[in-house]
Short mmCIF file of C-alpha atoms in Angstrom, two decimals:
data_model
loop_
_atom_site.label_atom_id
_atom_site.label_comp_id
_atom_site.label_asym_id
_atom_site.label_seq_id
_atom_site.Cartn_x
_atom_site.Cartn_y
_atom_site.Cartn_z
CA UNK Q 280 -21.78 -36.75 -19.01
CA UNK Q 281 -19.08 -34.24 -17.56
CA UNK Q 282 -19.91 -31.40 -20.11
CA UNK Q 283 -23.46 -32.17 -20.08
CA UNK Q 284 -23.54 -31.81 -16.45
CA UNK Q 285 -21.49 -28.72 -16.85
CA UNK Q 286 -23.50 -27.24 -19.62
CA UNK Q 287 -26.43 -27.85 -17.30
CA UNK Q 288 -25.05 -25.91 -14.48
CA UNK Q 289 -24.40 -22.87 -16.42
CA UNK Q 290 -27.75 -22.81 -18.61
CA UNK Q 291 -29.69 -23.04 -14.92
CA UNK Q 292 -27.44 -20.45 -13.30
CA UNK Q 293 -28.32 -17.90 -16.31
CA UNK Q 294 -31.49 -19.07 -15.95
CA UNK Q 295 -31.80 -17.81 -11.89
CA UNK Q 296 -29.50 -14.82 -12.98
CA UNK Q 297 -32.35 -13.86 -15.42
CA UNK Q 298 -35.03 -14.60 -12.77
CA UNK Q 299 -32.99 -12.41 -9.99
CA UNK Q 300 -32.32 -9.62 -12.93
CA UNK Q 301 -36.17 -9.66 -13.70
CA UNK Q 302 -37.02 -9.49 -9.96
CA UNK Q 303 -34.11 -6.45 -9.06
CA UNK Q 304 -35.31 -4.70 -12.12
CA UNK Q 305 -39.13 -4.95 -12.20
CA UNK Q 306 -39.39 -5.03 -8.14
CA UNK Q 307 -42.01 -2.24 -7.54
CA UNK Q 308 -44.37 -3.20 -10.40
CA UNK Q 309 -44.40 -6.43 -9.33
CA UNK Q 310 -44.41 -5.95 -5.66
CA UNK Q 311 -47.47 -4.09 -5.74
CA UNK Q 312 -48.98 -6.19 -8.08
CA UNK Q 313 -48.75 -8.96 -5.83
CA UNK Q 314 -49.69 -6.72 -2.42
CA UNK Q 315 -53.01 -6.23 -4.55
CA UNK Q 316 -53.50 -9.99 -5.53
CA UNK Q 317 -52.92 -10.66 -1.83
CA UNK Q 318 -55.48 -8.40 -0.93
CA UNK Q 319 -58.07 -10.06 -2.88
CA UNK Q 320 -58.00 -12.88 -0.55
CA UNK Q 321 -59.82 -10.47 1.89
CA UNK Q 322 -63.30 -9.78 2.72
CA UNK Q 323 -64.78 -7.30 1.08
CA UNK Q 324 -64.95 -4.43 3.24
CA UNK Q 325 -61.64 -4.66 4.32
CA UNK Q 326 -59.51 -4.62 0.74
CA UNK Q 327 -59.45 -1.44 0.01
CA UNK Q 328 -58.36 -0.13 3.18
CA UNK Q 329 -55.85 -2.90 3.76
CA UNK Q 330 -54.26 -2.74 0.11
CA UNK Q 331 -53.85 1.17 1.18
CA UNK Q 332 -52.13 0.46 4.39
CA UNK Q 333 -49.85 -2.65 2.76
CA UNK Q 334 -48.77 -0.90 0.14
CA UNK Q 335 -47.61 1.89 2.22
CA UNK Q 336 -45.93 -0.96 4.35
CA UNK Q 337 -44.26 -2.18 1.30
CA UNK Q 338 -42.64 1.54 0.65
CA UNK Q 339 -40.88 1.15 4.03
CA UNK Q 340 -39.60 -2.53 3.27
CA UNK Q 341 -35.94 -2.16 1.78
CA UNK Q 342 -34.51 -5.23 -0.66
CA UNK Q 343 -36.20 -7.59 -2.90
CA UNK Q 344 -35.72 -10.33 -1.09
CA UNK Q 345 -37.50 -8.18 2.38
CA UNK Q 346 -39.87 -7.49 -0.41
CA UNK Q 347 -40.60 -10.94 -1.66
CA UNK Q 348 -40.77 -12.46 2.10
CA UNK Q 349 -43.29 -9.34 3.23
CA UNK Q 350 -45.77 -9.77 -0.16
CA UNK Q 351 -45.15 -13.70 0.37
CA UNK Q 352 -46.57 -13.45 4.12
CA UNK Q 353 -49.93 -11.07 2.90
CA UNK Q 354 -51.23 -14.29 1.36
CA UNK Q 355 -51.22 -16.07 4.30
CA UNK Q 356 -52.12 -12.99 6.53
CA UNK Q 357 -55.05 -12.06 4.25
CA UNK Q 358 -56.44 -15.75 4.57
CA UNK Q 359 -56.30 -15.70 8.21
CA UNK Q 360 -57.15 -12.51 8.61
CA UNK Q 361 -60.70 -13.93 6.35
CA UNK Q 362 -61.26 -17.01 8.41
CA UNK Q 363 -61.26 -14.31 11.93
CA UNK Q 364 -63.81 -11.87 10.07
CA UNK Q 365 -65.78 -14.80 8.71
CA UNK Q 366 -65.44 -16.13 12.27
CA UNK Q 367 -67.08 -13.51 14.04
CA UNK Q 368 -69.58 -12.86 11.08
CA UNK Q 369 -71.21 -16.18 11.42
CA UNK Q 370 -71.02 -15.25 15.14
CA UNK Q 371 -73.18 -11.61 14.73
CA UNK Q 372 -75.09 -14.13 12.20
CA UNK Q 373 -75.93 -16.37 14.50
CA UNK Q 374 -77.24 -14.18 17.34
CA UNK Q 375 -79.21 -12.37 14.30
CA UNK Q 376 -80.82 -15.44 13.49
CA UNK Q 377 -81.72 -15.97 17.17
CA UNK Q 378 -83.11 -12.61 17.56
CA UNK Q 379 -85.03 -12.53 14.20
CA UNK Q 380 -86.60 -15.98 15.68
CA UNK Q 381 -87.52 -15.11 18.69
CA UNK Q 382 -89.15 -11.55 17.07
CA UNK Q 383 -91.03 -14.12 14.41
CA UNK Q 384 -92.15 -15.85 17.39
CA UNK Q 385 -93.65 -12.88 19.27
CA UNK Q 386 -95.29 -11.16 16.15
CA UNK Q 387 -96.50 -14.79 15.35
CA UNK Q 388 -97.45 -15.53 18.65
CA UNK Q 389 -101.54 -15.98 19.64
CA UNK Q 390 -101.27 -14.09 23.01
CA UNK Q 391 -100.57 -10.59 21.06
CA UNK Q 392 -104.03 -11.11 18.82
CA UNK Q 393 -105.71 -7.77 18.28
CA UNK Q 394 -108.99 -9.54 19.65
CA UNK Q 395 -110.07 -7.04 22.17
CA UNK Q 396 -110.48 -3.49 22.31
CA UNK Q 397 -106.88 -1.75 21.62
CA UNK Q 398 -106.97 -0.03 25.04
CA UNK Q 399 -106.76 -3.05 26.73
CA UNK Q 400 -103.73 -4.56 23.97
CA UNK Q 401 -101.93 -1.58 24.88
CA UNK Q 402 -100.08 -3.75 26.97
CA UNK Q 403 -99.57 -6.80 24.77
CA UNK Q 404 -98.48 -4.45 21.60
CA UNK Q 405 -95.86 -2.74 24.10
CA UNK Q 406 -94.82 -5.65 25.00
CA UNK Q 407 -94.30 -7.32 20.92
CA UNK Q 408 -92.47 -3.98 20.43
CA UNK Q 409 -90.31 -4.38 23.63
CA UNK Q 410 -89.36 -7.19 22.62
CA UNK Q 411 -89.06 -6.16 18.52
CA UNK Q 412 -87.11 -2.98 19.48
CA UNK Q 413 -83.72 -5.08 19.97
CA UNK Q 414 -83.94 -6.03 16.63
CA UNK Q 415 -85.57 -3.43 14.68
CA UNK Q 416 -84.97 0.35 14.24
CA UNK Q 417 -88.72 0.67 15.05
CA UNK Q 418 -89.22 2.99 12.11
CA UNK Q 419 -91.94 0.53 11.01
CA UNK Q 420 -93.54 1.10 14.43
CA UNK Q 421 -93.64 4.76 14.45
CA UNK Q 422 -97.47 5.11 13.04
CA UNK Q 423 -98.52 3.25 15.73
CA UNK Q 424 -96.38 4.68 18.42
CA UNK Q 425 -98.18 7.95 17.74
CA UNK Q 426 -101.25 6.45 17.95
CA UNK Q 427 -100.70 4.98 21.16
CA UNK Q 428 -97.95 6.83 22.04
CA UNK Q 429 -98.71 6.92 25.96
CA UNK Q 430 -98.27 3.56 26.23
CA UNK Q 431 -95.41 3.06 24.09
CA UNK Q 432 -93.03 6.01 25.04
CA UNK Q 433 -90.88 3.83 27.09
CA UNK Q 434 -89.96 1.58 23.94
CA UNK Q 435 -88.91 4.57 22.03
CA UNK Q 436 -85.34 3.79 22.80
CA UNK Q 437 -82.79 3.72 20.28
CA UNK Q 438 -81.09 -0.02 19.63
CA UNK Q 439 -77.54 -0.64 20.20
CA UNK Q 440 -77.49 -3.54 17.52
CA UNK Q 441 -75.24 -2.98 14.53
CA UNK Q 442 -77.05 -0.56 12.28
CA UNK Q 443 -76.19 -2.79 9.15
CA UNK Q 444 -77.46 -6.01 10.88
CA UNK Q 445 -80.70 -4.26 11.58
CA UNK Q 446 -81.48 -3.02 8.28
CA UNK Q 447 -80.59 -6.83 7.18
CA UNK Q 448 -83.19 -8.22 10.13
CA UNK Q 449 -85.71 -5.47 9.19
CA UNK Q 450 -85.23 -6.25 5.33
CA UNK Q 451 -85.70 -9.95 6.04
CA UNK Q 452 -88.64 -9.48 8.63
CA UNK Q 453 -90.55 -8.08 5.92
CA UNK Q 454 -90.05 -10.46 3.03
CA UNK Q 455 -91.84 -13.16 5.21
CA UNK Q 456 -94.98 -13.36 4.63
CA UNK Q 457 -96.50 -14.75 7.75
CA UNK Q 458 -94.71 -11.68 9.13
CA UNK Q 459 -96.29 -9.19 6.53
CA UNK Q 460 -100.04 -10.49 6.72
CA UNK Q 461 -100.05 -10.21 10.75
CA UNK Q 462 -97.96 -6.79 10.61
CA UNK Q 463 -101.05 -5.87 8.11
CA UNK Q 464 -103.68 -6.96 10.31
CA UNK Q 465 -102.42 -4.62 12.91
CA UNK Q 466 -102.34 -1.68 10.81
CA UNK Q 467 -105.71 -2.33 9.97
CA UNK Q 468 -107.09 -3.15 13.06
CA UNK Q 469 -105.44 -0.38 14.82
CA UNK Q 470 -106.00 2.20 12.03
CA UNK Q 471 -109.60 0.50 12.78
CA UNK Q 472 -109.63 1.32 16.29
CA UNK Q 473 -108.60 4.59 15.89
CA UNK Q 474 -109.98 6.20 12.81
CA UNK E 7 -61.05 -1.53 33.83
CA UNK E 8 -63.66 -3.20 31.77
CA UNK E 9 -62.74 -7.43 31.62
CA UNK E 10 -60.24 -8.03 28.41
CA UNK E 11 -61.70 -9.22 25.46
CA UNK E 12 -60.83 -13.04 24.39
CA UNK E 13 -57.83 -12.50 22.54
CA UNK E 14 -55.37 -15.41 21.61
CA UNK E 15 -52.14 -14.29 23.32
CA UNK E 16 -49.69 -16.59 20.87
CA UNK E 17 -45.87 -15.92 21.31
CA UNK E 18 -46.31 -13.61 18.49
CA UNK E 19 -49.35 -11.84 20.02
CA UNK E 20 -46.89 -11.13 22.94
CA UNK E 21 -44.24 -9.86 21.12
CA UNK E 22 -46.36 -7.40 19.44
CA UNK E 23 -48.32 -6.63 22.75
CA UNK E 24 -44.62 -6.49 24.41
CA UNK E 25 -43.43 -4.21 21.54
CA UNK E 26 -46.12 -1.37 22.37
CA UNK E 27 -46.11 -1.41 25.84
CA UNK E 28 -42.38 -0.37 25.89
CA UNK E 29 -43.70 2.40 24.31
CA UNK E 30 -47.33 3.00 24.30
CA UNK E 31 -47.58 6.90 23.77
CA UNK E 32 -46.34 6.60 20.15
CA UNK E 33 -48.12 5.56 16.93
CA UNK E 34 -46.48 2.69 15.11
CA UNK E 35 -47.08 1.42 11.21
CA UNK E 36 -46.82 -2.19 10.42
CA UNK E 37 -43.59 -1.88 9.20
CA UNK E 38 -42.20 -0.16 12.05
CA UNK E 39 -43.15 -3.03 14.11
CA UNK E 40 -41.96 -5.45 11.44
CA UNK E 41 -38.93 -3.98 11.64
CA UNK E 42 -38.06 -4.35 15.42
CA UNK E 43 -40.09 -7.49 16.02
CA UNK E 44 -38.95 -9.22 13.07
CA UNK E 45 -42.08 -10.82 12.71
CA UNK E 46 -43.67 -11.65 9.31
CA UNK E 47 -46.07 -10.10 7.68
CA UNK E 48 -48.13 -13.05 7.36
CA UNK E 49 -48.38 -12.97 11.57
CA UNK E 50 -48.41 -9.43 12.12
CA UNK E 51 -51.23 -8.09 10.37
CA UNK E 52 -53.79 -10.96 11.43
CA UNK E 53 -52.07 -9.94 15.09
CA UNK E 54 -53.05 -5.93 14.37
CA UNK E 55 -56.41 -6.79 12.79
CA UNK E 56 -57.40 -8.84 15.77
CA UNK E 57 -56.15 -6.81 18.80
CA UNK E 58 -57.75 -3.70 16.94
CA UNK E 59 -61.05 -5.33 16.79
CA UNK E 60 -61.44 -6.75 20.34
CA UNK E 61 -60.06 -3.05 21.26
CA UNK E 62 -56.50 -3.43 22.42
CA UNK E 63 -55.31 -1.04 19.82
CA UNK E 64 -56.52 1.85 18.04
CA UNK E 65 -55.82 2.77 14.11
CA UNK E 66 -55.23 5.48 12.30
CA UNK E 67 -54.52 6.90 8.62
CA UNK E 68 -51.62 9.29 8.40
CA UNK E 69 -52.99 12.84 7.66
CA UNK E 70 -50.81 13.36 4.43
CA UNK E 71 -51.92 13.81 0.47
CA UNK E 72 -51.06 11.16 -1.10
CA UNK E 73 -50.62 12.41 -4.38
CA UNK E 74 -48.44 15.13 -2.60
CA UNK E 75 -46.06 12.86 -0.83
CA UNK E 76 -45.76 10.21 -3.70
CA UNK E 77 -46.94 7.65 -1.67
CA UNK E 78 -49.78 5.97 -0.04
CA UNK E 79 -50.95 6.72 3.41
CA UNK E 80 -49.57 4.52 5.97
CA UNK E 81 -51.89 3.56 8.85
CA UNK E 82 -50.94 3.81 12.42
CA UNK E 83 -51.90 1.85 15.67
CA UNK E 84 -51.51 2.38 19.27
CA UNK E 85 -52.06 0.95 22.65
CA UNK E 86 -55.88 1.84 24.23
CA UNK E 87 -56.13 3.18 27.67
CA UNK E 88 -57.67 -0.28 28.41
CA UNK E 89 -55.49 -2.36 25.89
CA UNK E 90 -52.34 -0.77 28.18
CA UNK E 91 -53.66 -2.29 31.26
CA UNK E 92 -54.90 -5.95 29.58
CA UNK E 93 -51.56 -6.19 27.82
CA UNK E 94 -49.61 -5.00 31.10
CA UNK E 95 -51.94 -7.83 32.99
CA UNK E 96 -51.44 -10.51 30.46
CA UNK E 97 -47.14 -9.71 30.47
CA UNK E 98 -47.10 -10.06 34.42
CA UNK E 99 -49.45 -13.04 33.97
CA UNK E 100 -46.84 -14.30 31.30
CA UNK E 101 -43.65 -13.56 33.25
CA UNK E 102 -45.30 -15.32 36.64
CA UNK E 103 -45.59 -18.28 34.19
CA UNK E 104 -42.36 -18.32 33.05
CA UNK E 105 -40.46 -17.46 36.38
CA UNK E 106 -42.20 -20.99 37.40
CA UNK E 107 -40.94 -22.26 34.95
CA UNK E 108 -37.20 -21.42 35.55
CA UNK E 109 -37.87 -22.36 39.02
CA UNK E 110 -39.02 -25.55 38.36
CA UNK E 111 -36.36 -26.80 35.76
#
């Protein structure tokens, strides 16, 4: 049992020699390797840059075992680092949803019918797009802010909701199709009333 | 002074906040600031990532070639005009708490 024990002992300290020899040897292939892998636990947008900035990091770090502990923390930084962005995502989402909601409701709503002569809806368009313009880049408006352009230069103002999120709201907006069959009927009725 | 962002001002959070306040005129990379904090990685970058995006700090890359110098470029942050005055609020804030604390025990 004494030799067995023995031979034990020196077949698992050649074994970690061989591990630590690998690791001493092969430490920047590796390292980077696994700075990348960490990475890939990251949203999206941000791996490139952060690979770029870690990696950099890692040049600075000095020993293997520095090396192993820094690469070792990534994957834990890079999956909090997700759960933050998808935090405040949901958070943008959420107030996106709201917005694209209440917009729905507005275009939707009966009070904003193109009943009466357009002169006199002046005020109820102005108002839909007063209320649209915080969502919306108001390109989609434009036609008709020329055509009634007296009445709607206040709303002309440029939104200070993130650009991406717009295009998103805009792009959704129009694949509804309540929303596309009233946003139709007032083309028509004001290219109607006008031409 | 616009009102501070929410920010969760951990021990760690502090330490970082602490470590560029001492000296908030120069530009720091992660592993600078690994380096003297002795923080890991794991912490730190969350830390950065977070105080950057409520506006504490500001980023930015190193103006080198890469190819030239053989190496990526490393990224470098900084205390904001505001972030200065939030994290020099929040370390009197934290010292009042503490000095009670001596005082008490």
């Amino acid at each position: 049992m004494g030799v067995l024990g023995f031979l034990a002992d020196v077949l698992l300290a050649v074994f970690v020699g061989l591990i630590v020899l690998e690791v001493t040897i092969r430490e920047p292939a590796w390292s980077r390797a696994m700075v990348r892998r960490a990475a890939r636990r990251l949203p999206d947008p941000m791996r490139e840059a952060c690979t770029a900035e870690w990696l950099a990091d890692l040049g600075e770090v000095t020993g293997p075992l520095s090396k192993i502990l820094f690469v070792g923390g990534l994957f834990w930084g890079a999956s909090r680092i997700r759960q933050s962005w998808r935090a405040k995502r949901l958070e943008e989402l959420n107030k996106h949803r709201d917005k694209y909601r209440e917009a729905k409701r507005t275009v939707l709503s009966s009070d904003i019918e193109m009943d009466v002569a357009l002169i006199d809806d002046c005020s109820k368009l102005r108002e839909m797009c007063n209320r649209i313009k915080h969502v919306t880049t108001f390109e989609e408006f434009a036609p008709i802010q020329q055509q009634v352009g007296k009445y709607l230069h206040r709303v002309n103002t440029v939104s200070t909701v993130n650009a991406i999120l717009l295009t998103q709201f805009w792009h959704d907006l129009q694949k509804d199709p309540e929303i596309t069959e009233k946003l139709n009927y007032f083309r028509h009725e004001l290219r109607g009333g006008y031409e | 002074m616009p009102r501070d962002p929410e920010v969760r001002l951990t021990q760690a959070t502090l330490r970082v906040l602490r470590f560029f306040f001492e000296d908030p005129l120069t530009e720091f990379s992660g592993a600078d600031i690994l380096n003297t904090t002795s923080l890991l990685s794991g912490s730190l970058y969350p830390i950065l990532y977070r105080l950057e995006d409520a506006g504490w700090l500001t980023a930015r890359w190193e103006q080198v070639d890469p190819s030239q110098e053989g190496r990526p470029r490393r990224r470098f942050y900084k205390l904001t005009d505001n972030g200065h005055a939030w994290t020099q609020a929040a370390l009197a804030k934290r010292g009042k708490k503490e000095g009670a604390l001596q005082w008490a025990f």
